[in-house]
Short mmCIF file of C-alpha atoms in Angstrom, two decimals:
data_model
loop_
_atom_site.label_atom_id
_atom_site.label_comp_id
_atom_site.label_asym_id
_atom_site.label_seq_id
_atom_site.Cartn_x
_atom_site.Cartn_y
_atom_site.Cartn_z
CA MET A 1 115.47 96.85 101.36
CA ALA A 2 115.00 93.81 99.38
CA HIS A 3 115.64 91.87 102.45
CA GLU A 4 113.33 93.87 104.79
CA LEU A 5 110.31 93.55 101.60
CA MET A 6 111.05 89.76 101.73
CA ARG A 7 111.12 89.46 105.49
CA GLN A 8 107.82 91.29 106.37
CA LEU A 9 105.96 90.27 103.14
CA PRO A 10 107.31 86.74 102.58
CA LYS A 11 104.05 85.72 100.48
CA GLU A 12 104.65 88.54 97.83
CA ARG A 13 106.73 88.05 94.74
CA LEU A 14 109.82 90.59 94.53
CA ILE A 15 111.08 92.01 91.17
CA TYR A 16 114.45 93.77 91.98
CA LEU A 17 116.23 95.82 89.90
CA GLY A 18 119.63 97.19 90.72
CA ASP A 19 121.36 99.77 88.91
CA THR A 20 124.83 98.37 89.89
CA LEU A 21 126.17 99.84 86.60
CA ARG A 22 125.38 103.42 87.33
CA CYS A 23 125.24 103.55 91.22
CA PRO A 24 125.64 105.67 93.38
CA TYR A 25 122.92 108.17 92.54
CA GLY A 26 124.02 110.56 94.91
CA PRO A 27 126.25 112.54 93.45
CA ARG A 28 124.42 112.83 90.09
CA SER A 29 122.42 115.89 89.09
CA LYS A 30 118.55 115.78 89.19
CA THR A 31 118.09 115.61 85.30
CA GLU A 32 120.25 112.46 85.13
CA VAL A 33 118.86 110.94 88.45
CA LYS A 34 115.37 111.17 86.65
CA LYS A 35 116.24 109.83 83.37
CA PHE A 36 117.79 106.71 84.97
CA THR A 37 115.03 106.19 87.44
CA TRP A 38 112.55 106.18 84.57
CA GLU A 39 114.65 103.87 82.56
CA MET A 40 114.62 101.42 85.52
CA VAL A 41 110.85 101.97 86.10
CA GLU A 42 110.13 100.78 82.45
CA PHE A 43 112.09 97.85 82.75
CA LEU A 44 109.84 96.87 85.99
CA LEU A 45 106.70 97.86 84.33
CA GLN A 46 106.94 95.57 81.66
CA LYS A 47 107.27 92.75 84.45
CA ASN A 48 103.81 93.24 85.43
CA ILE A 49 104.40 94.78 88.89
CA LYS A 50 101.54 95.67 90.90
CA MET A 51 103.40 98.23 93.35
CA LEU A 52 106.62 100.24 92.85
CA VAL A 53 108.97 100.69 95.83
CA VAL A 54 111.58 103.40 94.86
CA ALA A 55 114.46 101.97 97.31
CA CYS A 56 116.72 104.77 96.81
CA ASN A 57 116.56 108.14 98.76
CA THR A 58 118.26 110.45 96.05
CA ALA A 59 115.76 108.78 93.28
CA THR A 60 112.98 109.24 95.89
CA ALA A 61 113.84 112.97 96.32
CA PHE A 62 114.03 113.71 92.61
CA THR A 63 111.20 111.51 91.11
CA LEU A 64 108.49 110.38 93.52
CA THR A 65 105.91 112.77 92.59
CA GLU A 66 106.23 112.21 89.02
CA LEU A 67 106.27 108.82 89.53
CA GLN A 68 103.02 108.82 91.67
CA GLU A 69 101.33 111.20 89.08
CA GLY A 70 102.47 109.10 86.07
CA LEU A 71 101.68 105.65 86.94
CA ASN A 72 98.46 103.77 87.62
CA ILE A 73 99.71 101.56 90.64
CA PRO A 74 100.67 102.76 94.06
CA VAL A 75 104.18 104.11 94.30
CA ILE A 76 106.20 104.37 97.67
CA GLY A 77 109.58 106.17 98.08
CA VAL A 78 111.75 105.48 101.31
CA ILE A 79 111.57 109.47 102.52
CA LEU A 80 108.14 109.67 104.12
CA PRO A 81 108.05 106.32 105.47
CA GLY A 82 111.22 107.33 107.58
CA ALA A 83 109.78 110.66 108.21
CA ARG A 84 106.76 109.22 109.99
CA ALA A 85 108.62 106.68 111.81
CA ALA A 86 110.99 109.44 112.99
CA ILE A 87 107.96 111.16 114.31
CA LYS A 88 106.55 108.33 116.01
CA PHE A 89 109.86 107.86 117.99
CA THR A 90 110.80 111.48 118.90
CA ARG A 91 109.80 112.43 122.22
CA ASN A 92 111.20 115.98 121.92
CA SER A 93 110.83 116.86 118.30
CA HIS A 94 114.69 116.99 117.62
CA ILE A 95 115.31 114.85 114.59
CA GLY A 96 118.76 114.41 112.87
CA VAL A 97 118.90 113.05 109.10
CA ILE A 98 122.25 111.79 107.50
CA GLY A 99 122.30 111.16 103.76
CA THR A 100 123.92 111.37 100.21
CA ASP A 101 124.81 114.61 98.97
CA GLY A 102 121.82 114.35 96.73
CA THR A 103 119.12 113.68 98.96
CA ILE A 104 120.46 116.34 101.60
CA ARG A 105 120.62 118.97 98.89
CA SER A 106 117.00 118.24 97.71
CA ASN A 107 115.87 119.19 101.39
CA ALA A 108 113.23 116.24 101.08
CA TYR A 109 113.35 115.03 104.55
CA PRO A 110 112.87 118.55 106.29
CA ASN A 111 110.19 118.96 104.02
CA ALA A 112 108.49 115.99 104.58
CA LEU A 113 108.80 116.50 108.53
CA LYS A 114 107.63 119.76 108.52
CA SER A 115 104.69 119.18 106.37
CA ILE A 116 103.63 116.67 109.11
CA ASN A 117 104.63 119.12 111.78
CA GLY A 118 105.92 122.49 111.59
CA ASP A 119 107.36 122.62 115.20
CA ILE A 120 109.77 119.88 114.23
CA HIS A 121 113.57 120.72 114.61
CA VAL A 122 115.54 119.13 111.78
CA SER A 123 119.39 118.97 111.62
CA ALA A 124 120.50 117.43 108.03
CA LEU A 125 123.87 116.15 107.15
CA ALA A 126 125.64 114.88 104.20
CA CYS A 127 127.77 112.00 104.79
CA PRO A 128 129.34 111.38 101.12
CA MET A 129 132.08 108.98 102.81
CA PHE A 130 129.57 106.36 103.68
CA VAL A 131 128.15 104.78 100.34
CA PRO A 132 132.33 104.65 99.05
CA MET A 133 133.00 102.79 102.32
CA VAL A 134 130.15 100.48 102.36
CA GLU A 135 130.42 99.68 98.64
CA GLN A 136 134.25 98.67 99.78
CA GLY A 137 132.70 96.09 102.46
CA ILE A 138 133.76 98.13 105.10
CA LEU A 139 131.04 97.91 107.66
CA SER A 140 132.61 97.78 111.07
CA GLY A 141 136.17 97.77 112.76
CA GLU A 142 138.28 100.40 113.55
CA LYS A 143 138.43 101.95 110.02
CA ALA A 144 134.64 102.13 109.79
CA LYS A 145 134.44 103.83 113.40
CA ASN A 146 136.76 106.39 112.27
CA VAL A 147 135.04 107.36 109.33
CA VAL A 148 131.64 107.63 110.95
CA GLU A 149 132.99 109.44 113.96
CA GLU A 150 134.53 112.07 111.68
CA SER A 151 131.53 112.41 109.57
CA LEU A 152 128.95 112.60 112.34
CA GLN A 153 131.22 115.19 114.53
CA VAL A 154 128.82 118.15 113.91
CA MET A 155 125.88 115.99 114.80
CA LYS A 156 126.94 114.50 118.08
CA GLU A 157 127.52 117.90 119.27
CA ASP A 158 123.89 118.76 119.28
CA ASP A 159 122.55 117.68 122.51
CA HIS A 160 118.93 117.58 121.77
CA LEU A 161 118.66 115.14 119.16
CA ASP A 162 116.91 112.04 120.13
CA THR A 163 116.11 110.44 116.83
CA LEU A 164 118.58 109.88 113.82
CA ILE A 165 116.99 108.97 110.32
CA LEU A 166 119.51 107.02 108.01
CA GLY A 167 118.71 108.60 104.75
CA CYS A 168 120.27 106.45 102.46
CA THR A 169 119.54 102.75 101.69
CA HIS A 170 123.24 101.87 102.14
CA TYR A 171 123.46 103.04 105.73
CA PRO A 172 121.62 100.42 107.52
CA LEU A 173 124.54 97.95 106.59
CA ILE A 174 126.68 100.23 109.08
CA LYS A 175 123.78 100.85 111.61
CA ASP A 176 125.72 99.25 114.58
CA THR A 177 128.65 101.70 114.04
CA ILE A 178 126.39 104.45 113.62
CA GLN A 179 124.72 103.62 116.74
CA GLU A 180 127.83 103.17 118.55
CA VAL A 181 129.08 106.62 117.55
CA ILE A 182 125.83 108.55 118.04
CA GLY A 183 125.06 107.30 121.37
CA ASP A 184 122.22 104.90 122.85
CA TYR A 185 119.85 107.56 123.62
CA VAL A 186 119.39 108.23 120.28
CA THR A 187 116.99 106.43 118.25
CA VAL A 188 118.24 105.21 114.76
CA ILE A 189 115.67 104.66 112.32
CA SER A 190 116.28 102.86 108.94
CA SER A 191 114.13 103.95 105.89
CA SER A 192 114.36 100.58 104.57
CA GLU A 193 112.45 98.89 107.48
CA GLU A 194 110.00 101.42 107.80
CA THR A 195 109.34 101.35 103.90
CA ALA A 196 108.71 97.80 103.79
CA ARG A 197 106.08 98.20 106.64
CA GLU A 198 104.42 101.18 104.53
CA ALA A 199 104.52 98.80 101.81
CA SER A 200 102.45 96.22 103.59
CA THR A 201 100.02 98.96 104.86
CA ILE A 202 99.50 100.10 101.34
CA LEU A 203 98.92 96.67 99.76
CA GLU A 204 96.51 95.75 102.28
CA PHE A 205 94.60 98.82 102.09
CA ARG A 206 94.47 99.05 98.03
CA GLN A 207 93.44 95.16 98.70
CA LEU A 208 96.59 93.96 96.87
CA LEU A 209 98.14 91.55 99.28
CA TYR A 210 98.66 87.92 97.82
CA LYS A 211 96.03 85.99 99.54
CA GLY A 212 96.97 82.41 99.33
CA ASP A 213 99.52 80.01 100.97
CA ARG A 214 102.87 80.30 99.44
CA VAL A 215 106.44 81.42 100.09
CA ALA A 216 107.17 83.53 96.76
CA ARG A 217 110.05 83.15 94.56
CA HIS A 218 112.12 86.23 93.75
CA GLN A 219 113.53 87.68 90.92
CA PHE A 220 116.81 90.02 90.80
CA PHE A 221 118.09 91.98 87.81
CA THR A 222 121.04 94.06 88.09
CA THR A 223 122.47 96.35 85.25
CA GLY A 224 126.00 95.47 86.22
CA GLU A 225 128.36 92.77 86.50
CA LEU A 226 126.11 89.58 87.31
CA GLY A 227 129.06 87.85 89.28
CA ILE A 228 129.55 90.74 91.61
CA PHE A 229 126.19 91.38 92.24
CA GLU A 230 125.51 87.60 92.86
CA LYS A 231 128.38 87.62 95.26
CA ILE A 232 126.80 90.43 97.20
CA ALA A 233 123.42 89.48 97.45
CA ARG A 234 124.59 86.02 98.66
CA ASP A 235 126.58 87.38 101.18
CA ILE A 236 123.38 89.88 102.50
CA PHE A 237 121.09 86.89 102.12
CA LYS A 238 123.15 84.01 103.37
CA THR A 239 121.66 83.57 106.84
CA SER A 240 118.06 85.12 106.23
CA LEU A 241 117.17 83.29 103.10
CA PRO A 242 118.70 80.08 103.17
CA ASP A 243 116.96 78.99 99.62
CA PHE A 244 118.23 81.95 98.07
CA ARG A 245 119.80 79.57 95.40
CA SER A 246 116.35 79.29 93.94
CA VAL A 247 116.16 82.99 93.31
CA ILE A 248 116.77 84.12 89.87
CA ILE A 249 119.33 86.54 89.03
CA GLU A 250 119.67 88.02 85.88
CA LYS A 251 121.47 90.79 83.79
CA ALA A 252 119.08 93.79 82.75
CA VAL A 253 119.65 95.40 79.66
CA ILE A 254 118.56 98.95 79.88
CA SER A 255 117.74 100.42 76.67
CA MET B 1 95.06 106.55 120.83
CA ALA B 2 93.58 110.52 120.85
CA HIS B 3 96.92 111.18 122.16
CA GLU B 4 99.22 109.42 119.67
CA LEU B 5 96.85 111.03 116.56
CA MET B 6 97.25 114.44 118.14
CA ARG B 7 101.02 114.10 118.49
CA GLN B 8 101.93 112.44 115.47
CA LEU B 9 99.49 114.51 113.37
CA PRO B 10 99.32 117.88 114.91
CA LYS B 11 98.04 119.52 111.93
CA GLU B 12 94.91 117.31 111.63
CA ARG B 13 91.54 118.24 113.44
CA LEU B 14 90.56 115.24 115.80
CA ILE B 15 86.88 114.53 116.28
CA TYR B 16 86.86 111.96 119.27
CA LEU B 17 83.77 110.34 120.24
CA GLY B 18 84.28 107.96 123.39
CA ASP B 19 81.15 105.62 124.31
CA THR B 20 82.04 105.81 128.00
CA LEU B 21 78.68 104.83 128.71
CA ARG B 22 78.58 101.51 127.17
CA CYS B 23 82.22 100.88 127.56
CA PRO B 24 83.80 98.32 127.92
CA TYR B 25 82.61 96.61 124.55
CA GLY B 26 85.04 93.65 125.45
CA PRO B 27 82.68 91.20 127.23
CA ARG B 28 79.75 92.15 124.70
CA SER B 29 78.14 90.06 121.85
CA LYS B 30 79.14 90.74 118.13
CA THR B 31 75.84 91.67 117.61
CA GLU B 32 75.63 94.20 120.49
CA VAL B 33 79.53 95.54 119.33
CA LYS B 34 78.37 95.95 115.58
CA LYS B 35 75.10 97.65 116.70
CA PHE B 36 76.90 100.32 119.00
CA THR B 37 79.59 100.96 116.56
CA TRP B 38 77.48 101.79 113.63
CA GLU B 39 75.67 104.13 115.74
CA MET B 40 78.97 105.96 116.76
CA VAL B 41 80.07 106.08 113.33
CA GLU B 42 76.73 107.60 112.15
CA PHE B 43 77.32 110.50 114.64
CA LEU B 44 80.82 110.95 113.51
CA LEU B 45 79.70 110.94 109.63
CA GLN B 46 77.44 113.58 110.35
CA LYS B 47 80.58 115.69 111.46
CA ASN B 48 82.05 115.37 107.82
CA ILE B 49 85.08 113.58 108.71
CA LYS B 50 87.55 112.55 106.00
CA MET B 51 88.87 109.30 107.71
CA LEU B 52 87.41 107.28 110.33
CA VAL B 53 89.88 105.31 113.02
CA VAL B 54 88.19 102.57 114.68
CA ALA B 55 90.39 103.02 118.25
CA CYS B 56 89.18 99.81 119.85
CA ASN B 57 90.34 96.36 119.27
CA THR B 58 86.86 94.55 119.84
CA ALA B 59 85.13 97.07 117.51
CA THR B 60 87.71 96.47 114.88
CA ALA B 61 87.60 92.65 115.12
CA PHE B 62 83.76 92.64 114.48
CA THR B 63 83.11 95.67 112.40
CA LEU B 64 86.21 96.48 110.53
CA THR B 65 85.31 94.87 107.10
CA GLU B 66 81.87 96.02 106.80
CA LEU B 67 82.67 99.55 107.72
CA GLN B 68 85.57 99.47 105.06
CA GLU B 69 83.02 98.17 102.29
CA GLY B 70 80.14 100.30 103.55
CA LEU B 71 81.53 103.59 103.75
CA ASN B 72 83.29 105.92 101.03
CA ILE B 73 86.38 107.41 103.33
CA PRO B 74 89.35 105.44 104.45
CA VAL B 75 88.52 103.22 107.60
CA ILE B 76 91.47 102.36 109.77
CA GLY B 77 91.17 99.62 112.63
CA VAL B 78 94.07 98.87 115.16
CA ILE B 79 94.42 95.36 114.38
CA LEU B 80 96.51 95.22 111.26
CA PRO B 81 98.91 98.30 112.17
CA GLY B 82 99.96 96.26 115.56
CA ALA B 83 100.23 93.05 113.43
CA ARG B 84 102.29 94.92 110.65
CA ALA B 85 104.35 96.30 113.54
CA ALA B 86 104.96 93.31 115.34
CA ILE B 87 106.22 91.52 112.21
CA LYS B 88 108.80 94.44 111.45
CA PHE B 89 110.01 94.09 115.12
CA THR B 90 110.20 90.19 115.71
CA ARG B 91 113.44 88.47 114.94
CA ASN B 92 112.37 84.63 115.82
CA SER B 93 108.40 84.94 114.41
CA HIS B 94 107.14 84.18 117.96
CA ILE B 95 104.53 86.94 118.75
CA GLY B 96 102.20 87.33 121.83
CA VAL B 97 98.96 89.04 121.81
CA ILE B 98 96.86 90.18 124.91
CA GLY B 99 93.35 91.82 124.58
CA THR B 100 90.06 91.58 125.79
CA ASP B 101 87.70 88.29 125.95
CA GLY B 102 85.96 89.57 122.61
CA THR B 103 89.11 90.53 120.73
CA ILE B 104 91.24 87.08 121.76
CA ARG B 105 87.79 85.29 120.75
CA SER B 106 87.80 86.67 117.56
CA ASN B 107 91.15 85.44 116.48
CA ALA B 108 91.75 88.64 114.96
CA TYR B 109 95.21 89.28 115.55
CA PRO B 110 96.11 85.46 114.75
CA ASN B 111 94.39 86.02 111.37
CA ALA B 112 95.88 89.23 110.68
CA LEU B 113 99.56 87.95 111.54
CA LYS B 114 99.08 84.93 109.36
CA SER B 115 97.60 86.31 106.44
CA ILE B 116 101.02 88.01 106.11
CA ASN B 117 103.14 85.45 107.08
CA GLY B 118 102.00 81.79 107.55
CA ASP B 119 105.10 80.57 109.53
CA ILE B 120 104.56 83.35 112.64
CA HIS B 121 103.88 81.50 115.67
CA VAL B 122 101.02 83.21 117.76
CA SER B 123 100.33 82.97 121.47
CA ALA B 124 97.12 84.78 122.29
CA LEU B 125 95.85 85.52 125.92
CA ALA B 126 92.58 87.43 127.23
CA CYS B 127 93.54 89.62 130.18
CA PRO B 128 89.90 90.22 131.43
CA MET B 129 91.17 91.93 134.38
CA PHE B 130 93.35 94.66 132.94
CA VAL B 131 90.49 97.05 131.43
CA PRO B 132 88.38 97.06 135.07
CA MET B 133 91.60 98.01 136.65
CA VAL B 134 92.64 100.64 134.41
CA GLU B 135 89.19 102.41 134.70
CA GLN B 136 89.79 102.42 138.33
CA GLY B 137 92.97 104.33 137.68
CA ILE B 138 95.06 101.50 138.84
CA LEU B 139 98.26 101.86 136.41
CA SER B 140 101.24 101.11 138.42
CA GLY B 141 102.38 100.14 141.94
CA GLU B 142 102.16 96.67 143.54
CA LYS B 143 98.55 96.17 143.22
CA ALA B 144 98.91 96.64 139.29
CA LYS B 145 101.99 94.49 139.22
CA ASN B 146 100.43 91.67 141.20
CA VAL B 147 97.50 91.61 138.82
CA VAL B 148 99.43 91.91 135.53
CA GLU B 149 102.02 89.22 136.83
CA GLU B 150 99.37 86.89 137.60
CA SER B 151 97.47 87.36 134.11
CA LEU B 152 100.62 86.98 132.29
CA GLN B 153 101.73 84.18 134.11
CA VAL B 154 101.32 81.75 130.86
CA MET B 155 102.59 83.94 128.54
CA LYS B 156 106.09 84.43 130.83
CA GLU B 157 106.50 80.46 130.54
CA ASP B 158 107.09 80.98 126.65
CA ASP B 159 110.92 81.38 126.42
CA HIS B 160 110.53 82.00 122.56
CA LEU B 161 108.48 84.93 122.77
CA ASP B 162 110.42 88.32 121.55
CA THR B 163 107.42 90.36 120.82
CA LEU B 164 104.01 91.29 122.49
CA ILE B 165 101.09 93.17 120.80
CA LEU B 166 99.29 95.23 123.32
CA GLY B 167 95.58 94.44 121.82
CA CYS B 168 93.54 96.64 123.58
CA THR B 169 93.46 100.45 123.74
CA HIS B 170 93.64 100.61 127.58
CA TYR B 171 96.61 98.60 127.74
CA PRO B 172 99.28 101.36 127.20
CA LEU B 173 98.48 103.02 129.99
CA ILE B 174 99.84 100.01 131.60
CA LYS B 175 102.66 99.54 129.41
CA ASP B 176 105.47 100.11 131.98
CA THR B 177 104.18 97.28 134.39
CA ILE B 178 103.62 95.10 131.25
CA GLN B 179 107.05 95.57 130.27
CA GLU B 180 108.36 95.13 133.79
CA VAL B 181 106.56 91.48 134.03
CA ILE B 182 107.30 90.47 130.51
CA GLY B 183 111.21 91.32 130.76
CA ASP B 184 113.33 93.71 128.59
CA TYR B 185 113.93 91.16 126.09
CA VAL B 186 110.44 91.28 124.88
CA THR B 187 109.60 94.00 122.44
CA VAL B 188 106.09 95.67 123.45
CA ILE B 189 104.01 96.72 120.71
CA SER B 190 101.19 99.55 121.53
CA SER B 191 98.43 99.07 118.59
CA SER B 192 97.57 102.95 118.97
CA GLU B 193 100.76 104.42 118.55
CA GLU B 194 101.05 102.20 115.32
CA THR B 195 97.59 103.08 114.28
CA ALA B 196 98.40 106.65 114.40
CA ARG B 197 101.14 106.03 112.30
CA GLU B 198 99.36 104.27 109.67
CA ALA B 199 96.75 106.69 109.76
CA SER B 200 99.33 109.35 108.78
CA THR B 201 100.51 106.88 105.88
CA ILE B 202 96.83 106.54 104.55
CA LEU B 203 96.36 110.27 104.79
CA GLU B 204 99.42 111.28 102.83
CA PHE B 205 98.81 108.37 100.22
CA ARG B 206 95.10 109.12 99.77
CA GLN B 207 96.42 112.99 99.51
CA LEU B 208 94.26 114.05 102.17
CA LEU B 209 96.72 115.56 104.75
CA TYR B 210 96.22 119.35 105.47
CA LYS B 211 98.81 120.83 103.77
CA GLY B 212 98.49 124.55 105.55
CA ASP B 213 100.24 125.51 108.52
CA ARG B 214 98.04 125.38 111.76
CA VAL B 215 97.77 123.67 114.96
CA ALA B 216 94.43 122.09 114.99
CA ARG B 217 91.58 122.45 117.13
CA HIS B 218 89.82 119.41 118.37
CA GLN B 219 86.55 118.06 119.24
CA PHE B 220 86.08 115.54 121.92
CA PHE B 221 82.36 113.72 122.72
CA THR B 222 81.49 111.50 125.18
CA THR B 223 78.09 109.27 125.61
CA GLY B 224 78.52 109.31 129.51
CA GLU B 225 79.02 111.87 131.99
CA LEU B 226 80.75 114.81 130.76
CA GLY B 227 82.60 115.75 134.47
CA ILE B 228 84.13 112.41 134.27
CA PHE B 229 85.33 112.06 131.19
CA GLU B 230 86.82 115.75 131.36
CA LYS B 231 88.80 114.82 134.32
CA ILE B 232 90.21 111.72 132.57
CA ALA B 233 90.95 113.60 129.45
CA ARG B 234 92.61 116.46 131.16
CA ASP B 235 94.68 114.02 132.98
CA ILE B 236 95.59 112.15 130.14
CA PHE B 237 96.54 115.57 128.14
CA LYS B 238 97.89 117.69 130.81
CA THR B 239 101.94 117.50 129.89
CA SER B 240 101.41 116.61 126.07
CA LEU B 241 98.63 119.39 125.61
CA PRO B 242 98.96 122.16 127.58
CA ASP B 243 96.19 124.21 125.66
CA PHE B 244 93.78 121.30 126.36
CA ARG B 245 91.88 123.69 127.91
CA SER B 246 90.66 125.10 124.58
CA VAL B 247 89.32 121.93 123.20
CA ILE B 248 85.94 121.27 123.02
CA ILE B 249 84.44 118.62 125.11
CA GLU B 250 80.50 117.92 124.66
CA LYS B 251 77.93 115.36 125.50
CA ALA B 252 76.95 113.34 122.48
CA VAL B 253 73.48 111.91 122.39
CA ILE B 254 73.46 108.63 120.27
CA SER B 255 70.05 107.85 119.07
#
């Protein structure tokens, strides 16, 4: 997500806060997810942000509405951008969505899809193995393929599916493996890419886009171990952001 | 465009006004395009619209800013949605755009692209043959291919191009031919599809989406000959909108 925002909006300054310490949110209760999300939001509000992107499907599912009602800046979640992109891509109105337990339990994607088009057929599937696998750095190869194959078995049996939403911000890291398993004829949609694009739409529509000429400096914060976070971030950004060395990475203390 | 709006937002009622009488706008002066567009907008405002989509690149290029400033409903043009989609799809920041003389002369696409990312390389090309060809119903076959091939010659020589924006609402009707000529490795973007998606984003963000359960009835108006307009509309919608017979088509008198 951070990567897509920086790529699609290179003039905008990103202030990223990763709750590495308490991640994943997927298996947590609604109450806990709400509490943690509000703590994260309070931290970011102190940085004078002009827009908030909730870059987590579980947090979006449980807190988006109250954040939108409670804050006086635009708040964007990852679910509706993914849903809208799926509606744009599907040709037969059969859409699949995979995500964490929390996201799938919340029914947020089927609700979002059906709120726009009542005739959409949605297959939703929790893939609890994917986040732990990605967190271990297993992104491709035989082991990854076996896990993905096993998890997506039910979905593969649905012949009609023509569009699949990756309803978790970790899943784009295994997008190639998922595409290979699910088949070429299924359009695989990354909520992150779509959310970055909608952030761009809303910023322009609200006349909040930075109009000058600059390449923005970004700030990254983590609630967890600085060293591990820095290593992962450098790995992700090494090709796309050659000047990542100049990015500020700090430890965030959430009270 | 109408088709994409109806497909992506099936619950929303579309009031479509086509200026068949005075189309194309492409070769007209800025003053004339502005005058005609305002006349069309006045007609639609009388229908109590909650959002205005300017479904013409030339009209968008010349009037979007003043419409957005002058009206108290959201106004969406076709240029920025196409630009944002291109920025999302390109991997090497080399984007091409084709359109009418008016659109290309206005520099609206290069300005939009560079306002978001100053490092984007844009090749813009006017294709004045395309609209007259489409209006004659020549959408595929050898004749269409020859015209497209000849028009896009310069653009084909640009090895770096990885994304091409169809910067005219007529061009999606010859998208397959354009894709064949420009090559598979180039992502061809239809501004119409992207604009419909952004209309969906803005409606939701402004809490203007219809929340109930319905399949909307639409209204189509034309400034030109009712018979010809009806025939073309039925041809376009025959497979996608089986109940098109129930759509109201009327002649619009613009004063």
